[in-house]
Every structure is written in structure tokens, then in C-alpha cells.
PDB file of C-alpha atoms in Angstrom:
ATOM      1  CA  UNK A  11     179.547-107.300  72.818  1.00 82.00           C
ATOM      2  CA  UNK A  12     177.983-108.468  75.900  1.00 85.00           C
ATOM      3  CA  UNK A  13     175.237-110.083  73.269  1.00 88.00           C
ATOM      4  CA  UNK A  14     177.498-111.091  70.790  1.00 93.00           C
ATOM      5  CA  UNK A  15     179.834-113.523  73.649  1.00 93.00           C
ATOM      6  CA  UNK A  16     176.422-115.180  74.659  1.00 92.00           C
ATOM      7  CA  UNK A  17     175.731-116.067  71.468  1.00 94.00           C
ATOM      8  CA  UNK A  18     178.850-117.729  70.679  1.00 95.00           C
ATOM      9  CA  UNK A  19     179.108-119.545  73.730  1.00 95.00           C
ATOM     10  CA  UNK A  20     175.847-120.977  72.760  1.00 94.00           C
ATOM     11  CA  UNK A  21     176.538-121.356  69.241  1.00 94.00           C
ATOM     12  CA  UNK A  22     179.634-123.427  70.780  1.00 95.00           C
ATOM     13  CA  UNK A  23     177.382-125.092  73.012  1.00 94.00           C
ATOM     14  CA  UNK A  24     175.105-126.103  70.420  1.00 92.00           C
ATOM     15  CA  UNK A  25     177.705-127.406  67.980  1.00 92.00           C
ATOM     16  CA  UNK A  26     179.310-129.918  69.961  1.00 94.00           C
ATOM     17  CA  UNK A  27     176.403-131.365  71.434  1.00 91.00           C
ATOM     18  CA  UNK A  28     175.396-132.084  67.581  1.00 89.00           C
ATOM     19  CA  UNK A  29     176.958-135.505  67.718  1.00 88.00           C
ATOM     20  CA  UNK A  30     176.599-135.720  63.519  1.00 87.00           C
ATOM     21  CA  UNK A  31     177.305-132.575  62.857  1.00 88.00           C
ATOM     22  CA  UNK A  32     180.600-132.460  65.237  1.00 90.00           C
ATOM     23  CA  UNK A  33     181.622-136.208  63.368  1.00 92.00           C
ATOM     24  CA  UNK A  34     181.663-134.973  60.191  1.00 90.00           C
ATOM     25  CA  UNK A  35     182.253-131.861  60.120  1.00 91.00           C
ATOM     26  CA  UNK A  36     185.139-132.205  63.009  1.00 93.00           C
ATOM     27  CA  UNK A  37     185.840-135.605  63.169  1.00 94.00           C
ATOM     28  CA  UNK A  38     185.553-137.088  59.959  1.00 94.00           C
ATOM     29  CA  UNK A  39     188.593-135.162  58.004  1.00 94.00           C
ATOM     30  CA  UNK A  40     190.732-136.206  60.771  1.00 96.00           C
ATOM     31  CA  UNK A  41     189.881-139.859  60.062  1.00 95.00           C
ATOM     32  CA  UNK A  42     190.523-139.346  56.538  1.00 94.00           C
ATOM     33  CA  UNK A  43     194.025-137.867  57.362  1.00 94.00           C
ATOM     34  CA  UNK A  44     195.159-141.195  59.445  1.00 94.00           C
ATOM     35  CA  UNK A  45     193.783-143.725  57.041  1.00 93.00           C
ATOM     36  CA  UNK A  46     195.108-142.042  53.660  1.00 92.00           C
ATOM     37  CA  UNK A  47     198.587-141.011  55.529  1.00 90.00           C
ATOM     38  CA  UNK A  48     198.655-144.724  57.386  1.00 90.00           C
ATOM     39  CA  UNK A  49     198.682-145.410  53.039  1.00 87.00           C
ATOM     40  CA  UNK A  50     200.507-143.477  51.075  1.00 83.00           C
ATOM     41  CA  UNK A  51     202.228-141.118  54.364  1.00 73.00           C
ATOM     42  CA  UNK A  52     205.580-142.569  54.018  1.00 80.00           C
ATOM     43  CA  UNK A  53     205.994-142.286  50.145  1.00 81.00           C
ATOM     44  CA  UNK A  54     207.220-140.011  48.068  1.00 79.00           C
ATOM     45  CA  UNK A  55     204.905-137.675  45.772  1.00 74.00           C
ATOM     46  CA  UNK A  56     207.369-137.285  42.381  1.00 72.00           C
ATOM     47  CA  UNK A  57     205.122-134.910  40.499  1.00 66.00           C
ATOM     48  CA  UNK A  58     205.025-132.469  43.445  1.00 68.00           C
ATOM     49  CA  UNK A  59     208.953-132.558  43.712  1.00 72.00           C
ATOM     50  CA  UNK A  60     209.478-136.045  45.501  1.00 75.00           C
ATOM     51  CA  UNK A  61     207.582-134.166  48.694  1.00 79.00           C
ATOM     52  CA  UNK A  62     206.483-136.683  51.946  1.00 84.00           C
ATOM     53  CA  UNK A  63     202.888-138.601  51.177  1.00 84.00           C
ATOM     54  CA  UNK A  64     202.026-137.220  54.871  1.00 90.00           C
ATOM     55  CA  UNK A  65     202.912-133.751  54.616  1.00 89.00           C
ATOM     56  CA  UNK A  66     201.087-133.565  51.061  1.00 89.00           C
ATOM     57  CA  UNK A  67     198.109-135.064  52.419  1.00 92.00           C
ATOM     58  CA  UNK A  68     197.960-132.615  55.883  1.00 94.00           C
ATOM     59  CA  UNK A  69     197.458-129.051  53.563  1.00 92.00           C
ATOM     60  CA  UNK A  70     195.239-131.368  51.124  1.00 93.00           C
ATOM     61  CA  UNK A  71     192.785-132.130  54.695  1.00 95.00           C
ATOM     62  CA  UNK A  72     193.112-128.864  55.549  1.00 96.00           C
ATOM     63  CA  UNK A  73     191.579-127.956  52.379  1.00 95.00           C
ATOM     64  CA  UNK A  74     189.300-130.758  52.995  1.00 95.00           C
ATOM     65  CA  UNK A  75     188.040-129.453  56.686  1.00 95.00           C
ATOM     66  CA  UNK A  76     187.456-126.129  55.333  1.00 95.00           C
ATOM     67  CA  UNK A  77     185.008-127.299  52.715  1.00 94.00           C
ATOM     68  CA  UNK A  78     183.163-129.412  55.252  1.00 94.00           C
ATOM     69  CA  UNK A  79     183.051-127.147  58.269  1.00 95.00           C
ATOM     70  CA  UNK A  80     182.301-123.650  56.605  1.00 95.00           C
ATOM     71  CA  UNK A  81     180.610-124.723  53.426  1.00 94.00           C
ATOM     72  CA  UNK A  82     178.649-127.994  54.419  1.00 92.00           C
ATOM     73  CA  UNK A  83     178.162-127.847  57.580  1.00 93.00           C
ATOM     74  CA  UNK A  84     177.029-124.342  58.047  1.00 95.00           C
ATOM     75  CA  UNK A  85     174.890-124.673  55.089  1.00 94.00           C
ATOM     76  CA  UNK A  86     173.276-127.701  56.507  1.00 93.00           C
ATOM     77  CA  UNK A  87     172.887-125.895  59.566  1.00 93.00           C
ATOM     78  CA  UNK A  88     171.284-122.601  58.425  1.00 94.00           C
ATOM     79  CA  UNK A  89     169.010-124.558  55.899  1.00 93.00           C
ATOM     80  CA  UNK A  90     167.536-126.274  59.028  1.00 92.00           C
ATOM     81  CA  UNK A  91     167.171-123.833  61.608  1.00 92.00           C
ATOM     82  CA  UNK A  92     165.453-121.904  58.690  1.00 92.00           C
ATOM     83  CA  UNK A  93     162.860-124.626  58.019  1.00 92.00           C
ATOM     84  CA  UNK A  94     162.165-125.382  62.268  1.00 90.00           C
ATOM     85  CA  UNK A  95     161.642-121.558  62.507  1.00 90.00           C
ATOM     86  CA  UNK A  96     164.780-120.700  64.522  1.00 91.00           C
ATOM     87  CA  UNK A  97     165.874-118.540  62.345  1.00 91.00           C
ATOM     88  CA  UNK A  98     162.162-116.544  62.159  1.00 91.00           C
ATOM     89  CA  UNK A  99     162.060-116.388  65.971  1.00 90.00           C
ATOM     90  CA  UNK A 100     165.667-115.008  66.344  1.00 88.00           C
ATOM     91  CA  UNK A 101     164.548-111.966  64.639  1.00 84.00           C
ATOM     92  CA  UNK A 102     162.241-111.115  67.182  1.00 83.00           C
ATOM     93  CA  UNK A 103     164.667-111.352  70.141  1.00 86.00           C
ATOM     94  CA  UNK A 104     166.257-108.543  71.093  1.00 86.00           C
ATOM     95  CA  UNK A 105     169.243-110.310  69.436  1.00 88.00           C
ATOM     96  CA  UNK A 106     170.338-107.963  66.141  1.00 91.00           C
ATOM     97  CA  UNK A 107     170.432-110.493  62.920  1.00 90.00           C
ATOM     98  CA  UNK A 108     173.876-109.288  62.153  1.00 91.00           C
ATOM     99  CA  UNK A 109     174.625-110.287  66.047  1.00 94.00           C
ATOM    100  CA  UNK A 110     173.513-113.261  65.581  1.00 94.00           C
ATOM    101  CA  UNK A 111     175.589-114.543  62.188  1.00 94.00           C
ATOM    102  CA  UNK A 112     178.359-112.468  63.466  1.00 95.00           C
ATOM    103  CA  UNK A 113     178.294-115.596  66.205  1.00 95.00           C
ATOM    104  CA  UNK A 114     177.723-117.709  64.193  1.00 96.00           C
ATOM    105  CA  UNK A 115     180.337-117.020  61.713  1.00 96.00           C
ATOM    106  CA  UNK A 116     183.286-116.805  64.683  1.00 96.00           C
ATOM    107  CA  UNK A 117     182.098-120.200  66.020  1.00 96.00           C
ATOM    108  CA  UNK A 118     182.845-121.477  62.498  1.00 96.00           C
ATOM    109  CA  UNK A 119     186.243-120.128  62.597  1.00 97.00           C
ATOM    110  CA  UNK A 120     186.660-121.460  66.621  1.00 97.00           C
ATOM    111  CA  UNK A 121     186.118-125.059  65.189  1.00 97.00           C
ATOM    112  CA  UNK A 122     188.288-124.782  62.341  1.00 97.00           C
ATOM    113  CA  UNK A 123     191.088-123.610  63.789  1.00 97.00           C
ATOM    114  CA  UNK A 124     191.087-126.257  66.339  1.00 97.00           C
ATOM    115  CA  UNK A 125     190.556-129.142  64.078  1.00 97.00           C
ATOM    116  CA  UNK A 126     193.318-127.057  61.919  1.00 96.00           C
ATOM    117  CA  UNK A 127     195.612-127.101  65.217  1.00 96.00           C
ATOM    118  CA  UNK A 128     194.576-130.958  65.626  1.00 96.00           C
ATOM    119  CA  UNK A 129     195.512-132.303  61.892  1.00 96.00           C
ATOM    120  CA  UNK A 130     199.359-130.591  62.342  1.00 96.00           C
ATOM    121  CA  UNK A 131     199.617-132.157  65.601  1.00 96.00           C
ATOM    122  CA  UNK A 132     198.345-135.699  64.302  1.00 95.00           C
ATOM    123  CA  UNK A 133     200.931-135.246  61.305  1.00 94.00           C
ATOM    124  CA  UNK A 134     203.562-134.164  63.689  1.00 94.00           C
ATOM    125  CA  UNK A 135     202.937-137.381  66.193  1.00 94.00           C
ATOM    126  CA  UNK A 136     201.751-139.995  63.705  1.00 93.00           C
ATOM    127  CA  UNK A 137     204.277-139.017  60.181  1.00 91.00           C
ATOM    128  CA  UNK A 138     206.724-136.997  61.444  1.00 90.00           C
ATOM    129  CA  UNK A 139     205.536-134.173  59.807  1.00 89.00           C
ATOM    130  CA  UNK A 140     207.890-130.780  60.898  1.00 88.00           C
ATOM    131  CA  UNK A 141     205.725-128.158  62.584  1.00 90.00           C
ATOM    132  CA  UNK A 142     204.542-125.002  60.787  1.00 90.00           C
ATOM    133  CA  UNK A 143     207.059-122.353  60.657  1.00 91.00           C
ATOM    134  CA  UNK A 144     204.725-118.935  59.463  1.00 92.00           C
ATOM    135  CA  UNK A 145     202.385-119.459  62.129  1.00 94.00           C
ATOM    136  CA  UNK A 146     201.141-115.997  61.719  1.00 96.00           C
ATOM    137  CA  UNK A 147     200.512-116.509  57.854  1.00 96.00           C
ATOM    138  CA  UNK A 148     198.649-120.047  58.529  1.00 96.00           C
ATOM    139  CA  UNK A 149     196.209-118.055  60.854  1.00 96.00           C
ATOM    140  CA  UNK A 150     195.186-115.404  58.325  1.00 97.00           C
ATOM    141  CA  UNK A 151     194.863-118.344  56.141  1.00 97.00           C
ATOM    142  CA  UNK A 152     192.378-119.961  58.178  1.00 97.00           C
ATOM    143  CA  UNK A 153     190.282-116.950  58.990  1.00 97.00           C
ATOM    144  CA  UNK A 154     190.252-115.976  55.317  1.00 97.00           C
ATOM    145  CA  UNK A 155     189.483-119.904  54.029  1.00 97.00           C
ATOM    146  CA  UNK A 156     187.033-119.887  56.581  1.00 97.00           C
ATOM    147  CA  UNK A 157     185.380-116.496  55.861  1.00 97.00           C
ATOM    148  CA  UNK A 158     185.119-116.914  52.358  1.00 97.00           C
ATOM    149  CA  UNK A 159     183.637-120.424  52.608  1.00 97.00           C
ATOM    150  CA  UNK A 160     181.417-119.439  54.681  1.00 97.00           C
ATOM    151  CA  UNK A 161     180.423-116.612  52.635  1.00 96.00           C
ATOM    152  CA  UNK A 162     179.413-119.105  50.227  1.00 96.00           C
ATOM    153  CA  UNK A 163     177.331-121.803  52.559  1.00 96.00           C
ATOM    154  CA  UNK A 164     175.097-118.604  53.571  1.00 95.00           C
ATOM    155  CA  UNK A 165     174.710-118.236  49.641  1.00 95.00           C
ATOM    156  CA  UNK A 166     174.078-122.409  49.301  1.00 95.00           C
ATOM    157  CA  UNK A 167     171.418-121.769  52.244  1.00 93.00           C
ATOM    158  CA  UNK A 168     169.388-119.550  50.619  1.00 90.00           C
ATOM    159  CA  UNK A 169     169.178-121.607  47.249  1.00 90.00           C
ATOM    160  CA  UNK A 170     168.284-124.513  49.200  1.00 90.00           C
ATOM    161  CA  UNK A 171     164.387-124.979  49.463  1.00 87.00           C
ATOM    162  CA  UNK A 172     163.992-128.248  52.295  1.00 86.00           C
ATOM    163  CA  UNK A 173     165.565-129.306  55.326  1.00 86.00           C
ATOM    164  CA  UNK A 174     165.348-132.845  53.757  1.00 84.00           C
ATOM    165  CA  UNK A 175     167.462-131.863  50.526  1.00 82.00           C
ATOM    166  CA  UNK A 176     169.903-130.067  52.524  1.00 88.00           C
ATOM    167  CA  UNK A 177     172.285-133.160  52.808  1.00 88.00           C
ATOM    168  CA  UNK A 178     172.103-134.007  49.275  1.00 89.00           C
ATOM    169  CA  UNK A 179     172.174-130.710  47.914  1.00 90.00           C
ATOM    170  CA  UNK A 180     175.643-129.244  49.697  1.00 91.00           C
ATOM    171  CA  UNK A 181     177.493-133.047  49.640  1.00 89.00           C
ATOM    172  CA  UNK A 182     177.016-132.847  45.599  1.00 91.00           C
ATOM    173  CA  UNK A 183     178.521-129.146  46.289  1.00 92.00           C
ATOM    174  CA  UNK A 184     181.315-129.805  48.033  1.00 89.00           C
ATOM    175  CA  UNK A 185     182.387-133.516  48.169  1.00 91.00           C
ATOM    176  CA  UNK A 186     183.349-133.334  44.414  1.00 92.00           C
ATOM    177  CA  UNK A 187     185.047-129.711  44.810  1.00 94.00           C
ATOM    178  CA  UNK A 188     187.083-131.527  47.635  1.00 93.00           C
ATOM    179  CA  UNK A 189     188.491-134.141  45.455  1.00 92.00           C
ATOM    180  CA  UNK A 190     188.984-132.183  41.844  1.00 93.00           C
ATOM    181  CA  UNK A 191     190.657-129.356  44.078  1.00 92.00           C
ATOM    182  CA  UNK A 192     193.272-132.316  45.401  1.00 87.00           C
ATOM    183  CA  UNK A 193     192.405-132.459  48.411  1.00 90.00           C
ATOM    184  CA  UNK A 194     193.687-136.308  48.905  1.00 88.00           C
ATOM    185  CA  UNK A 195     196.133-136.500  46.243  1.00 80.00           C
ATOM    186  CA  UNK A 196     197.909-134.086  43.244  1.00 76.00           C
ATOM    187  CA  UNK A 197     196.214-132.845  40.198  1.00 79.00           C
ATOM    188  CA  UNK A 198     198.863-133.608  37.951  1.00 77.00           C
ATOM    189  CA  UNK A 199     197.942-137.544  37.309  1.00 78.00           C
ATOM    190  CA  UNK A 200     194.142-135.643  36.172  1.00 83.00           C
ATOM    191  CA  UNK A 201     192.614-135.981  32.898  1.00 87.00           C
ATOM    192  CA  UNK A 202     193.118-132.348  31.009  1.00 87.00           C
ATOM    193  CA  UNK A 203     189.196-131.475  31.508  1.00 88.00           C
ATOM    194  CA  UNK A 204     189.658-132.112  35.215  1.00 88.00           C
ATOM    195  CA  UNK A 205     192.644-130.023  35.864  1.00 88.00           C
ATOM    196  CA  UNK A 206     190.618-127.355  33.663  1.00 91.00           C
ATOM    197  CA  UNK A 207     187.518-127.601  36.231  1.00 91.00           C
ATOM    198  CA  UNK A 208     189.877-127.355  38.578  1.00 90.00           C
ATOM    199  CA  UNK A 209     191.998-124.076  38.187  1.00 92.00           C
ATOM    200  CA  UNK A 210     188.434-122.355  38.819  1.00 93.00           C
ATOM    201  CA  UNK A 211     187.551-123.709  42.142  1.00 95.00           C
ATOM    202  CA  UNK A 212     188.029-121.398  44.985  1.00 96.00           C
ATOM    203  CA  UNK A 213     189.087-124.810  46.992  1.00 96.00           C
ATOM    204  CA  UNK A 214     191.979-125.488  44.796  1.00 95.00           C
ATOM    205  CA  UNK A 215     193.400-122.152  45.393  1.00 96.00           C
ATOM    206  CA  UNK A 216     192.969-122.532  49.361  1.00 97.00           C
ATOM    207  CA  UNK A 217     194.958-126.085  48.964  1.00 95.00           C
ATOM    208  CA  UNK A 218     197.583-124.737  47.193  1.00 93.00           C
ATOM    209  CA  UNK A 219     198.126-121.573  49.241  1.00 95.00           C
ATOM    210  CA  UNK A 220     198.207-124.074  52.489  1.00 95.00           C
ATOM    211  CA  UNK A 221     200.860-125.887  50.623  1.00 92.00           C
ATOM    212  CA  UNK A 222     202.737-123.107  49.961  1.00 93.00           C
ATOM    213  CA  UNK A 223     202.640-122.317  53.526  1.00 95.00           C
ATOM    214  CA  UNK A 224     202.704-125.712  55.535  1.00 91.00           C
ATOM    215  CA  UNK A 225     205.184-127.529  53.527  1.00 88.00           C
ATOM    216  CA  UNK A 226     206.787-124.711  51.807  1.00 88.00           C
ATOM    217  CA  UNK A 227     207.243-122.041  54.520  1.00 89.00           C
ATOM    218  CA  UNK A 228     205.877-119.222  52.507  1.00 92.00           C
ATOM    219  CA  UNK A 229     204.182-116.100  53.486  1.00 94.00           C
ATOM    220  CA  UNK A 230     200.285-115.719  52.539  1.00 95.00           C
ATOM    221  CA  UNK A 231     201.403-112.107  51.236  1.00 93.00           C
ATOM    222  CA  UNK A 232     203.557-114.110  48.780  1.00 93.00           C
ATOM    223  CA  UNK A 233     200.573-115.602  47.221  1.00 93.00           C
ATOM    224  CA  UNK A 234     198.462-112.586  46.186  1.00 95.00           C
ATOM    225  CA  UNK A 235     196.790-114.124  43.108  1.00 95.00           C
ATOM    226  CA  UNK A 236     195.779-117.549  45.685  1.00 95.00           C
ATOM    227  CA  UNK A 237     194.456-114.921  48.523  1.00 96.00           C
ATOM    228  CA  UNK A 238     192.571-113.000  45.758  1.00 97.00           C
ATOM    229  CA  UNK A 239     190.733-116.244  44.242  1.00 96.00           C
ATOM    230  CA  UNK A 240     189.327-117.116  47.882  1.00 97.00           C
ATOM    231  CA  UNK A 241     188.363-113.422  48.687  1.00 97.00           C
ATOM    232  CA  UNK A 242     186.852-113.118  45.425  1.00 97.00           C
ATOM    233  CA  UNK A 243     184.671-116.326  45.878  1.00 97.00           C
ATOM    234  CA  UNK A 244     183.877-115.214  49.312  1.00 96.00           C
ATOM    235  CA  UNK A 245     182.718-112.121  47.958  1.00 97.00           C
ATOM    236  CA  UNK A 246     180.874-114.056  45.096  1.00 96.00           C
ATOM    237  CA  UNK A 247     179.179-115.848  47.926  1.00 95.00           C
ATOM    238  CA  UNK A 248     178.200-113.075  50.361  1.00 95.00           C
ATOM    239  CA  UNK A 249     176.589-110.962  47.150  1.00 96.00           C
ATOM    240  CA  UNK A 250     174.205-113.821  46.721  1.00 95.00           C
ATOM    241  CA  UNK A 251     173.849-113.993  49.985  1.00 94.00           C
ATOM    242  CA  UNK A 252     172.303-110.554  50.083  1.00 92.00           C
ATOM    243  CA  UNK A 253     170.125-111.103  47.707  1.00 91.00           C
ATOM    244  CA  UNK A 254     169.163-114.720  48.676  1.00 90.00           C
ATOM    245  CA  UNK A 255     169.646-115.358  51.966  1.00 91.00           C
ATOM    246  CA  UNK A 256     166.167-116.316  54.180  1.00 90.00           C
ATOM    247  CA  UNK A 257     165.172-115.751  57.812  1.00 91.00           C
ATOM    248  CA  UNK A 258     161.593-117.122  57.593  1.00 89.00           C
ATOM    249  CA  UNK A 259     160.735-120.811  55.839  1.00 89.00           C
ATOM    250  CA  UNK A 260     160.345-121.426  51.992  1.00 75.00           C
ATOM    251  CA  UNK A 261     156.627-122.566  50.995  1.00 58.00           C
ATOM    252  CA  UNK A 262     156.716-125.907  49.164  1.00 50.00           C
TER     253      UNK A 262
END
């Protein structure tokens, strides 16, 4: 444990003294959530059941920060410690491996949850938007959304062969997920092929089960098919993970 606390304090450490990494990973979605709400905030959505612009748009980003904290941004950030040779010379510390992404992992989760906790707050003191009423439900939320995603950037990682194609690689991932899942606006107004790729994207479930909770005050035990989708992904994910996943630098 003793180990383990180290590690995450300089996993923390580490993270927000990554001025790019902390912008867009952190910072970014909660630009996107002022500009789009300072839009559309104050309107009605009528395909979703004439629901507030703002409060639409809040689960959407939440959905949004997910993608870009545990999928990108981890898998940008494993893919390059890999190819310096951090990862290589953490396995000869007395550090265990599963320590060591076991820190990792939790600091994920720490920085979600806090740019989570900052996105209600904005919609609360910007649009209005009423506070979260299953508070407990919206936290097992984020720690599976963040779990499962992340399941899947340590999968992305290992199928990633350059530091320098990292970027390119998990933003043609991830940046299209975010908008076919709805992250910035409803599905319904999609093309039939759209809404089609969409109903399979783990991202699309996470949205919607953050809707159903944030704006619809249901319980996250109400949702089983939604929390099965994500787990199943995550799962998905951490398999390949197993198989693919790389301590030591790819040649060529």
C-alpha cells in the first residue's frame, strides 16, 4: 500500500505538471461545455422530450471527458513512456507492474471525477442546471466509465507502434466515437447508418446511462443492459490488453 500511495502521488504529480496533457484532457471538455451551452444552453431539445440545451449537453461532456481522459489520454501516455523506456525501467524497480498500473489507473479515475465534479458545478453556476440527485449512482458511473475506458486505452497502447503516431492514431479513435455517440448533440437528427454505428459504441451507452442519471434521476442498477455494454467493452479491452500490452519499446 505504502508503494502503491507513492506512486499515485507521483502519477498525480506528473499529470498536472503535463501542461498539454492536463489542457486537453482536463481542460479542453470544459471549454467545449461553456461555448456549446453559451449556444444552444438555453433552448429546448424537442426530440429528447423538449429537455434544457444545457443539461443535455453536461451528460453529453461527461461522455466526452471520459473518452479523452481514460481512452486518449492514457493511451497517449502509455504509448510514450513505452517508447522513452519508462515503462522498461519500471520493471526493474522494486515497484510490482501491477503496482504500478494499479496507480496509474486510480489517478485516471482522481482526474475524472474532479473534472466530472467541475462540469456539474459549471452547469449549475453558468445554466442553471439542478444538481445531481443519485449521487451515489453517478459515482459508480464514473469509476465504471472510467475503468472500462481505460481498459481499452491499455489495449489502443499496445497496438500502437510510435510515440509520433500516438496522437493521430487514438484522436481518429476517439474524436469520431465522441461525436457519433452524441456527445454534443442527440442522435435522432442522424442519418440511419450513423445511428446504426452508433448503438455499438461503448461511448453511446456511457452517454445515455449519464442521462438517465443526471437529468433523469435514475439509478445505474436501473440500467443493466447500459452498465453491461461498458463492462463488456472494458472487458473487450483488458483481454487485448493481455495479450498486447508492451513494457519494453517496439522495433521499427
Amino acid at each position: 500500500m505504502r508503494l502503491f500511495l507513492h506512486q499515485l502521488r507521483g502519477e498525480q504529480r506528473l499529470y498536472w505538471r503535463s501542461r498539454e496533457l492536463a489542457f486537453f484532457t482536463f481542460i479542453f471538455p470544459l471549454l467545449i461545455f461553456v461555448l456549446l451551452g453559451s449556444v444552444y444552453g438555453h433552448d429546448k431539445i424537442k426530440s429528447e422530450g423538449n429537455v434544457k440545451g444545457s443539461s443535455y449537453l453536461l451528460a453529453g461532456v461527461l461522455g466526452y471527458g471520459v473518452a479523452a481522459t481514460a481512452l486518449g489520454g492514457l493511451a497517449i501516455w502509455l504509448v510514450i513512456r513505452r517508447e522513452d523506456g519508462i515503462l522498461k525501467r519500471v520493471r526493474g524497480t522494486p515497484l510490482p507492474p501491477a503496482t504500478y498500473l494499479a496507480a496509474v489507473l486510480v489517478s485516471i479515475l482522481i482526474v475524472y471525477a474532479l473534472e466530472a465534479i467541475a462540469l456539474i458545478l459549471l452547469a449549475r453556476v453558468l445554466f442553471h442546471v439542478g444538481l445531481p440527485h443519485r449521487v451515489f449512482s453517478l459515482a459508480l458511473a464514473i469509476v465504471l466509465g472510467t475503468l472500462a475506458f481505460a481498459a481499452m486505452a491499455l489495449a489502443l497502447s499496445g497496438l500502437i507502434r510510435s510515440a509520433e503516431g500516438s496522437s493521430a492514431v487514438v484522436n481518429a479513435v476517439y474524436l469520431p466515437m465522441a461525436f457519433i455517440s452524441g456527445s454534443f448533440w442527440s442522435v435522432h437528427s442522424y442519418p440511419r447508418a450513423l445511428r446504426a454505428i452508433a448503438d455499438v459504441l461503448p461511448l453511446t451507452y456511457f452517454i445515455r446511462l449519464m442521462r438517465d442519471i443526471v437529468l433523469r434521476n435514475v439509478e445505474i442498477w436501473s440500467r443493466p443492459e447500459a452498465v453491461a455494454i461498458i463492462a463488456a467493452w472494458g472487458a473487450g479491452g483488458l483481454v487485448v490488453a493481455l495479450r498486447r500490452f508492451r513494457w519494453e519499446p517496439r522495433e521499427g
